[in-house]
Tab-separated table of C-alpha atoms in Angstrom:
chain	number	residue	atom	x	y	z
S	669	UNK	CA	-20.989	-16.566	28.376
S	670	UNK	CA	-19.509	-13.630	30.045
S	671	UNK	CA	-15.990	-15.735	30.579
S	672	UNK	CA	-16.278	-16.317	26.445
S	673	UNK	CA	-16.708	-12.446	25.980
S	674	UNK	CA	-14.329	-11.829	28.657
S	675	UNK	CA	-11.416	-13.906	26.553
S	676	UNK	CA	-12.518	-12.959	23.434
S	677	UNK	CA	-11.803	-9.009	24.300
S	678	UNK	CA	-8.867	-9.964	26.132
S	679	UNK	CA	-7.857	-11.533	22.848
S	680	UNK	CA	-8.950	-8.254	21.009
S	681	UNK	CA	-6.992	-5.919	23.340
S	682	UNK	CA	-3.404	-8.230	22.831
S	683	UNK	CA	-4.104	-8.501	19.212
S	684	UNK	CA	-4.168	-4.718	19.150
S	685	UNK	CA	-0.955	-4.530	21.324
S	686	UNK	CA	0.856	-6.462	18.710
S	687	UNK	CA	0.110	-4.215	16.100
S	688	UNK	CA	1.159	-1.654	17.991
S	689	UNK	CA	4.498	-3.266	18.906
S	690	UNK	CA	5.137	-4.817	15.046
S	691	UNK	CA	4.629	-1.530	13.387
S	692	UNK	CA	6.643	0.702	15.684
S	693	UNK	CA	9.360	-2.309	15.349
S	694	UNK	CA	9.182	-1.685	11.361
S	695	UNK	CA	9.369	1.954	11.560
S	696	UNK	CA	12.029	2.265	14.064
S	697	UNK	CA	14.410	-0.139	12.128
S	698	UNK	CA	13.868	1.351	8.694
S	699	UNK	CA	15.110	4.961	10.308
S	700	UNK	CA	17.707	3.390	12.048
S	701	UNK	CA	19.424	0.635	9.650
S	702	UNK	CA	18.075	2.032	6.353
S	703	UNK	CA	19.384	-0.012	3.828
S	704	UNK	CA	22.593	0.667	1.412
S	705	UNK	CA	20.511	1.467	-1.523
S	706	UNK	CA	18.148	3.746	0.697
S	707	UNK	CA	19.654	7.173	-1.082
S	708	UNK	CA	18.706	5.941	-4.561
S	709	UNK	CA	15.653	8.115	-5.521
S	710	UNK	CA	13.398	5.084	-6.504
S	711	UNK	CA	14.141	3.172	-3.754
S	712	UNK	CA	14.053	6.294	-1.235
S	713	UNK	CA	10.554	7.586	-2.295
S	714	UNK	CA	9.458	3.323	-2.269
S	715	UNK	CA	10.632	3.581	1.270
S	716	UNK	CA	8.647	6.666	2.293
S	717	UNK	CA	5.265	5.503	0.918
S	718	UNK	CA	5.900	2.250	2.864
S	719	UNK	CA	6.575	4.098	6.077
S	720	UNK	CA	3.666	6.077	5.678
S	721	UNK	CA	1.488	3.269	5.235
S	722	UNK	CA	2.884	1.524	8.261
S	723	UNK	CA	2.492	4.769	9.875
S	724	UNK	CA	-1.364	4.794	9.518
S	725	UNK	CA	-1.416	1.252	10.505
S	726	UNK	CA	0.333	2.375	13.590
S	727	UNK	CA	-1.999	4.915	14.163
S	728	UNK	CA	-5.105	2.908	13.701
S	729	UNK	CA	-3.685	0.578	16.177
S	730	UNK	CA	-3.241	2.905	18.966
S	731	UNK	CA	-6.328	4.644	18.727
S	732	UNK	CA	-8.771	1.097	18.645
S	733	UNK	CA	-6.566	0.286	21.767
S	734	UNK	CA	-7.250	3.505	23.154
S	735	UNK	CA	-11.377	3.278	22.357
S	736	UNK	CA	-11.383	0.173	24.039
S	737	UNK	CA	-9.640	0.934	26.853
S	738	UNK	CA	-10.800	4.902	27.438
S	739	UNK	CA	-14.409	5.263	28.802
S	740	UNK	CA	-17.304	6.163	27.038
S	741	UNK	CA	-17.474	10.135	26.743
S	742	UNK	CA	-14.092	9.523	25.291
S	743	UNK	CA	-14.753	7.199	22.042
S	744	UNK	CA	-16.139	9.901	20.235
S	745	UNK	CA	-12.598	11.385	19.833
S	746	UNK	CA	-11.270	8.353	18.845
S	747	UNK	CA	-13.893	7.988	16.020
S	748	UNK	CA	-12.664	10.549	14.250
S	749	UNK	CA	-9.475	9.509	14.789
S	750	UNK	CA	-9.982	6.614	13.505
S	751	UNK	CA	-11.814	7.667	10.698
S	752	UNK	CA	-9.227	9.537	9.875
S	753	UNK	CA	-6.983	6.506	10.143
S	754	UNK	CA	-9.034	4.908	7.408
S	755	UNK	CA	-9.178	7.239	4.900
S	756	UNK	CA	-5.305	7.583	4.699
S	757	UNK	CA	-5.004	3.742	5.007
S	758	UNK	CA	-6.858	3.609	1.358
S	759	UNK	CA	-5.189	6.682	0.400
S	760	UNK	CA	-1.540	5.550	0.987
S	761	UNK	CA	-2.775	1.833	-0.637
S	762	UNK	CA	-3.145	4.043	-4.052
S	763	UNK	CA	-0.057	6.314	-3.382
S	764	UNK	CA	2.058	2.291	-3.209
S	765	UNK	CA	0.223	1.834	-6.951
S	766	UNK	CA	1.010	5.514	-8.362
S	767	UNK	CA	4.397	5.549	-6.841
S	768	UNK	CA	4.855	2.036	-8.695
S	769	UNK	CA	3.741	3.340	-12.427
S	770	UNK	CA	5.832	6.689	-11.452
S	771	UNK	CA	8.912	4.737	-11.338
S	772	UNK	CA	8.185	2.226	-14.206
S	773	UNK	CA	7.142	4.701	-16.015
S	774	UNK	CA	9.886	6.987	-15.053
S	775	UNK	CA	7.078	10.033	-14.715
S	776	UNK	CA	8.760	13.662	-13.327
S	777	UNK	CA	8.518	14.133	-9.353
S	778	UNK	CA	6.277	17.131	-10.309
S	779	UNK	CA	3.684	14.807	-12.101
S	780	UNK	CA	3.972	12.373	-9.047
S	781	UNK	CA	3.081	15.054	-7.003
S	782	UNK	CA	0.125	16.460	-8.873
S	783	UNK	CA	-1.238	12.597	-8.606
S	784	UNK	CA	-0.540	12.181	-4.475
S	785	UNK	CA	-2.346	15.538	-4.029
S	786	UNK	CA	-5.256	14.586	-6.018
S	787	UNK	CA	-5.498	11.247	-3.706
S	788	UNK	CA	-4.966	13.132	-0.564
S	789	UNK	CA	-6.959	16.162	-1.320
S	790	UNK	CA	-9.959	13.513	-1.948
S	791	UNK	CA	-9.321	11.627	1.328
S	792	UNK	CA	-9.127	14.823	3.215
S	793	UNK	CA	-12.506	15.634	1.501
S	794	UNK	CA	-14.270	12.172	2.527
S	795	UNK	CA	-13.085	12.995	6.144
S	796	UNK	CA	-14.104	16.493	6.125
S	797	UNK	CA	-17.399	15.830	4.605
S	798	UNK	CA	-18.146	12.655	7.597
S	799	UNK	CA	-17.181	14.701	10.559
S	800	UNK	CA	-20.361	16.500	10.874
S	801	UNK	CA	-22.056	12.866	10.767
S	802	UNK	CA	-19.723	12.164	13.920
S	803	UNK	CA	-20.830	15.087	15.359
S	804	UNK	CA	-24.614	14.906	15.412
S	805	UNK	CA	-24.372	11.120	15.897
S	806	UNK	CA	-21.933	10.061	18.570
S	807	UNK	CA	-19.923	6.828	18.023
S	808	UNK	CA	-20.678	3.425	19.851
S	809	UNK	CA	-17.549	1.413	18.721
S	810	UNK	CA	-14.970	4.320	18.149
S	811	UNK	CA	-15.619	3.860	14.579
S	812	UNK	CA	-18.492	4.072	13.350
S	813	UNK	CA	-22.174	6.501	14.185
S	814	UNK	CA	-25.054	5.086	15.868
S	815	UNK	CA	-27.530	3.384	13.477
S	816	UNK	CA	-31.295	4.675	13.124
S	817	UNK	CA	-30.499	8.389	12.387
S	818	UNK	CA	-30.276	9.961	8.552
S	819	UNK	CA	-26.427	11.060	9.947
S	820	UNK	CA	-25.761	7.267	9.671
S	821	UNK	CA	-26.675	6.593	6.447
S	822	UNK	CA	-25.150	9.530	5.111
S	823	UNK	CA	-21.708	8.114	6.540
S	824	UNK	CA	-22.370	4.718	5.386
S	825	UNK	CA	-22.852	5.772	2.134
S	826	UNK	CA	-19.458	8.797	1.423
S	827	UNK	CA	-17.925	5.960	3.629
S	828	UNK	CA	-18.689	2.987	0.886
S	829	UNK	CA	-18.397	5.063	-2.051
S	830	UNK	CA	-15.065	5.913	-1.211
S	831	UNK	CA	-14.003	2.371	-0.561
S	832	UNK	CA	-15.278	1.605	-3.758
S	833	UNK	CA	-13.547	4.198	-5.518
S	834	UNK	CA	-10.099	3.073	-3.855
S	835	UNK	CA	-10.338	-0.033	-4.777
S	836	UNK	CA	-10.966	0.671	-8.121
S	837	UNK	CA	-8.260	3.338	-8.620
S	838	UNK	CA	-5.831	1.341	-7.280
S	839	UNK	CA	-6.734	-1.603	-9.585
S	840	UNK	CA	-6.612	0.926	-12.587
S	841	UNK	CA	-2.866	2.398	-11.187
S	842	UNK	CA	-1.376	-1.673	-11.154
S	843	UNK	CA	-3.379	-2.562	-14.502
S	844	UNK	CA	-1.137	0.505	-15.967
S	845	UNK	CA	1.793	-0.579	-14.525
S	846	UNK	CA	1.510	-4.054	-15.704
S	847	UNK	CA	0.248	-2.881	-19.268
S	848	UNK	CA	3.555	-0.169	-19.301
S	849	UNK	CA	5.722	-3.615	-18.074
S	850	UNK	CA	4.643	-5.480	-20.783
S	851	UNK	CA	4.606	-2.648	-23.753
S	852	UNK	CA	8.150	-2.076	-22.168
S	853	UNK	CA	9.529	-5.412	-23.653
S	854	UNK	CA	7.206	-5.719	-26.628
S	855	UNK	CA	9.782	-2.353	-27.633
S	856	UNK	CA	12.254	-4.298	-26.678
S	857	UNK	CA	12.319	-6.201	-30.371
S	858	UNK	CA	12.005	-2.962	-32.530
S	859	UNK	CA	14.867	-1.230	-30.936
S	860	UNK	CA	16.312	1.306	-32.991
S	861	UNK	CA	19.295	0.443	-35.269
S	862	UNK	CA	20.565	3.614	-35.021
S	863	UNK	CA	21.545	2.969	-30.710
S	864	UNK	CA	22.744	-0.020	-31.276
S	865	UNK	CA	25.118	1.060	-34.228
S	866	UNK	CA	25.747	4.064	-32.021
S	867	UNK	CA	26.737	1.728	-28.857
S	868	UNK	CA	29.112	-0.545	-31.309
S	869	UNK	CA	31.144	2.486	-33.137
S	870	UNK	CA	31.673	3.034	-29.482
S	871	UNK	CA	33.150	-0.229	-28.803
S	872	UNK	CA	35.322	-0.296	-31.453
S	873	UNK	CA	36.728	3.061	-30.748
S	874	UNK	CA	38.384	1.206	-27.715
S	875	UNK	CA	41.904	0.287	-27.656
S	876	UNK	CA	42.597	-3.221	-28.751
S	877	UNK	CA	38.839	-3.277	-30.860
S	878	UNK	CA	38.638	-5.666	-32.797
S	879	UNK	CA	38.413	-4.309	-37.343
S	880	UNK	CA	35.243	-2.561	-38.554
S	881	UNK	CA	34.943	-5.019	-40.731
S	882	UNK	CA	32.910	-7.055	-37.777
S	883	UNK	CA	30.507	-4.724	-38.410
S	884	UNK	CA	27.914	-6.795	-39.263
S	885	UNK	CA	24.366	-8.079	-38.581
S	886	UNK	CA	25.841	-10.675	-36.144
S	887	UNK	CA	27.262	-7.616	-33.739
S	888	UNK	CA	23.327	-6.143	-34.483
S	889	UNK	CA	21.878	-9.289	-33.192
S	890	UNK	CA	24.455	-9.241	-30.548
S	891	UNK	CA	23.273	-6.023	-29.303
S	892	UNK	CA	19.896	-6.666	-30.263
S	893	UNK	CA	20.062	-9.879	-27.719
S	894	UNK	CA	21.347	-7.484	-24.902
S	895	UNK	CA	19.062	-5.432	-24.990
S	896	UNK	CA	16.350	-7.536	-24.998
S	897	UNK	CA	17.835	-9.632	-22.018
S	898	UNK	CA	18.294	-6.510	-19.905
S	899	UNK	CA	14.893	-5.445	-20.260
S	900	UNK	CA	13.344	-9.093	-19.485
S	901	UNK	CA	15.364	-9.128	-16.025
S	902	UNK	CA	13.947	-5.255	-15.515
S	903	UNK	CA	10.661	-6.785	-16.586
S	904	UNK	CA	10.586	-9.651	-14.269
S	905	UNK	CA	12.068	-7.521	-11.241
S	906	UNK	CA	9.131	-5.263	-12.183
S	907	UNK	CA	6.339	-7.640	-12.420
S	908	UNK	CA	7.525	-9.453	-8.870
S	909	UNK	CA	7.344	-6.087	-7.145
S	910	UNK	CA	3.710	-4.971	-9.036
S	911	UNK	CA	2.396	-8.602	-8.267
S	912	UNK	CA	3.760	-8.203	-4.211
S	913	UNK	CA	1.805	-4.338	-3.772
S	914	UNK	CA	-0.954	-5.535	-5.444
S	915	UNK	CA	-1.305	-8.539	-2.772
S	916	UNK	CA	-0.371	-6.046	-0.046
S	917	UNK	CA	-3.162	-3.628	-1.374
S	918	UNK	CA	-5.801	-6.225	-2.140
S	919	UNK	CA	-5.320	-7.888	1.044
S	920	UNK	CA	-6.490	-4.445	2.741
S	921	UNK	CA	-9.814	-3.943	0.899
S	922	UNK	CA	-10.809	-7.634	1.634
S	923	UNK	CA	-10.423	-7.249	5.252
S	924	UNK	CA	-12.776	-4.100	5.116
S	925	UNK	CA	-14.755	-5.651	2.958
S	926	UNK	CA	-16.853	-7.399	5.664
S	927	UNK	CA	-16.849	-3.912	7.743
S	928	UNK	CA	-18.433	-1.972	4.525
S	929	UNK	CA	-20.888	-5.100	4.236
S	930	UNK	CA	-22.110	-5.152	7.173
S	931	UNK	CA	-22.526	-1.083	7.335
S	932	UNK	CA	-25.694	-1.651	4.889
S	933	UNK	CA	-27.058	-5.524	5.620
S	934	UNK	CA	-27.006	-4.707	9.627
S	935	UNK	CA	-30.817	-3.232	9.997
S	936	UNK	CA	-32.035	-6.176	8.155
S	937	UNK	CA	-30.233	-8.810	10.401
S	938	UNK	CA	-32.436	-9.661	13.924
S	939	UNK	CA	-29.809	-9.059	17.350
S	940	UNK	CA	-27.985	-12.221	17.178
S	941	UNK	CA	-27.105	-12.128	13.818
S	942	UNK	CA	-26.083	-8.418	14.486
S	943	UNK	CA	-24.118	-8.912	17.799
S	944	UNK	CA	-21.904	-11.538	15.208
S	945	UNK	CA	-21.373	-9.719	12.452
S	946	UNK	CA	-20.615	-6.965	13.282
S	947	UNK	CA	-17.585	-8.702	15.609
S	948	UNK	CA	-16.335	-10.456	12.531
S	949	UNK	CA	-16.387	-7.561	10.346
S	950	UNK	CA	-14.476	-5.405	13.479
S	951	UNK	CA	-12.338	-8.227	13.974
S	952	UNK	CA	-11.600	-8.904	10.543
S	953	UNK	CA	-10.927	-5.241	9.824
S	954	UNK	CA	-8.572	-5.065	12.619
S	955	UNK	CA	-6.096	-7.822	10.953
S	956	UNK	CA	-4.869	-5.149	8.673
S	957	UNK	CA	-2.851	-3.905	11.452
S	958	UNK	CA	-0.569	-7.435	11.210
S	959	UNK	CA	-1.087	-7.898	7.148
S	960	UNK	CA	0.241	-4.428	5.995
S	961	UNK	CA	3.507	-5.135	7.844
S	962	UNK	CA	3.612	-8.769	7.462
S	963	UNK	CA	3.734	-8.463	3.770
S	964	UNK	CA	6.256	-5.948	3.765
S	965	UNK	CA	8.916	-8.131	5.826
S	966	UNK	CA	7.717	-10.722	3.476
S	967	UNK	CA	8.492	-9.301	0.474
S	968	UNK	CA	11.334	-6.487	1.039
S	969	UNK	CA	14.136	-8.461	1.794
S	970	UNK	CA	16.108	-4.769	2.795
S	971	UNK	CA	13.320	-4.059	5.251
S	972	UNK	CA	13.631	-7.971	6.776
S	973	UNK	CA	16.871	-7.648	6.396
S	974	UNK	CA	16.814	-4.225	8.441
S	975	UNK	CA	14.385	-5.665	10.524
S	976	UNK	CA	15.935	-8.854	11.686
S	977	UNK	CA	19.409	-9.038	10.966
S	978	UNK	CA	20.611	-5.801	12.111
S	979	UNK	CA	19.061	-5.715	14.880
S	980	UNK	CA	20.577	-8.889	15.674
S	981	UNK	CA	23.725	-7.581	15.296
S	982	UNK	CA	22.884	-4.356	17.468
S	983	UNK	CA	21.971	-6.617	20.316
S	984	UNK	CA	25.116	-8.456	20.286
């Protein structure tokens, strides 16, 4: 039994470790081989959120290492840490979603802003608002309070509302984005005669135009067509990238999901049970360390591409 617990934390420990590696990989190669289109404002503030949200994986790698690794008077420390460490993690999940409507929608940096300050300001909140919980009840697993005190249950429950509230304001941010997608190309038919006669006297002010006379409802329906096609490749570049962050983000809250579950079903589960579930739920949690990243080679090609290829050529 103690060889099984012996590999299985052994196991725990070098899952940890490649976290750690895979995310500082990430980060280092998207500051040094950022990709061409890394200036563009979309694409630049894209790349920011994403580092930041790597970053906090990084961080809650490091400091579970360190908790398991540190001896006992330290994992206190390394609760709030890692506390910490969660509340950004679902923090930064909505920042991917509002940072997705903000550039589908093409909303001002100043209206961004107000929205990422609203979602920080209330993770900074939840954290404030659980470190006195910390405080009178010292952590066992780096993590989480001891159970049995009214501290606990107080955590469990900012803890859980919050993760419910994440979840469901970062559901709301990619139901907007796909409803602004989709109202996007349903303007597409109605657009206004007046552009597209404006964009065709401008055609045939060009040297070698063909006569006005070809001004007609086939060059309308020309246009018309144009328009419409540009905005379904938009559209479809959209929707791909929406459907990818939403399978990042949704990917997080169902790892934690068994974590938050097992914060309120543990007292009413006899030792076994507890011992188990509460190492699934840990374990489980801890995968987010490899999906966050693993989706984001996945589905950037410029990050794989930064990630892989130039590196490739850096070692050669």
């Amino acid at each position: 039994m103690k060889s099984s617990n012996d590999a299985v934390h052994i196991l725990f420990l070098s899952l940890q470790g490649l976290g750690t590696f895979v995310n500082v990989w990430i980060l280092a190669c998207m500051y040094l081989f950022p990709p061409p289109n890394a200036r563009h404002e979309g694409r630049m503030r894209l790349n920011v959120v994403i580092a930041l949200l790597i970053a906090v994986c990084l961080s809650h790698s490091v400091c579970t290492l360190a908790a398991n690794v540190s001896p006992d008077y330290t994992r206190s420390y390394w609760a709030y840490a890692n506390n910490f460490n969660l509340c950004s993690l679902f923090a930064m999940n909505i920042c991917v979603a509002i940072e997705r409507y903000g550039a589908i929608a093409t909303l001002s940096q100043i209206k961004q802003r107000r929205h990422y300050e609203v979602i920080g300001g209330t993770a900074l909140l939840v954290y404030i608002s659980i470190i006195p919980m910390l405080l009178f009840a010292p952590s066992s697993s780096g993590l989480s309070p001891l159970y049995g005190t009214v501290y606990c249950t107080v955590y469990f429950y900012i803890i859980t509302v919050y993760y419910i509230f994440s979840c469901i304001a970062t559901a709301v941010w990619y139901f907007f984005c796909h409803k602004r997608i989709k109202g996007c190309l349903d303007l597409s038919s109605n657009v206004e005669l007046s552009t597209i006669k404006k964009d065709i006297e401008v055609h045939l002010q060009r040297p070698g135009a063909q006569s006005p006379n070809m001004y007609n409802g086939v060059m309308v329906k020309m246009h018309q067509e144009r328009y419409r096609q540009t905005l379904e490749r938009m559209q479809s570049i959209n929707l791909k990238m929406i459907r990818n962050c939403s399978l990042m983000g949704g990917g997080i809250f169902v790892l934690y999901f068994p974590y938050f579950l097992n914060l309120h079903i543990y007292p009413y589960l006899d030792s076994a049970a507890q011992e188990g579930m509460t190492s699934f739920a840990k374990y489980f949690a801890l995968l987010d360390i490899l999906w966050t990243p693993a989706i984001v080679l996945f589905f950037s090609p410029e990050i794989r591409r930064a990630c892989l290829l130039n590196m490739v050529k850096e070692v050669k």
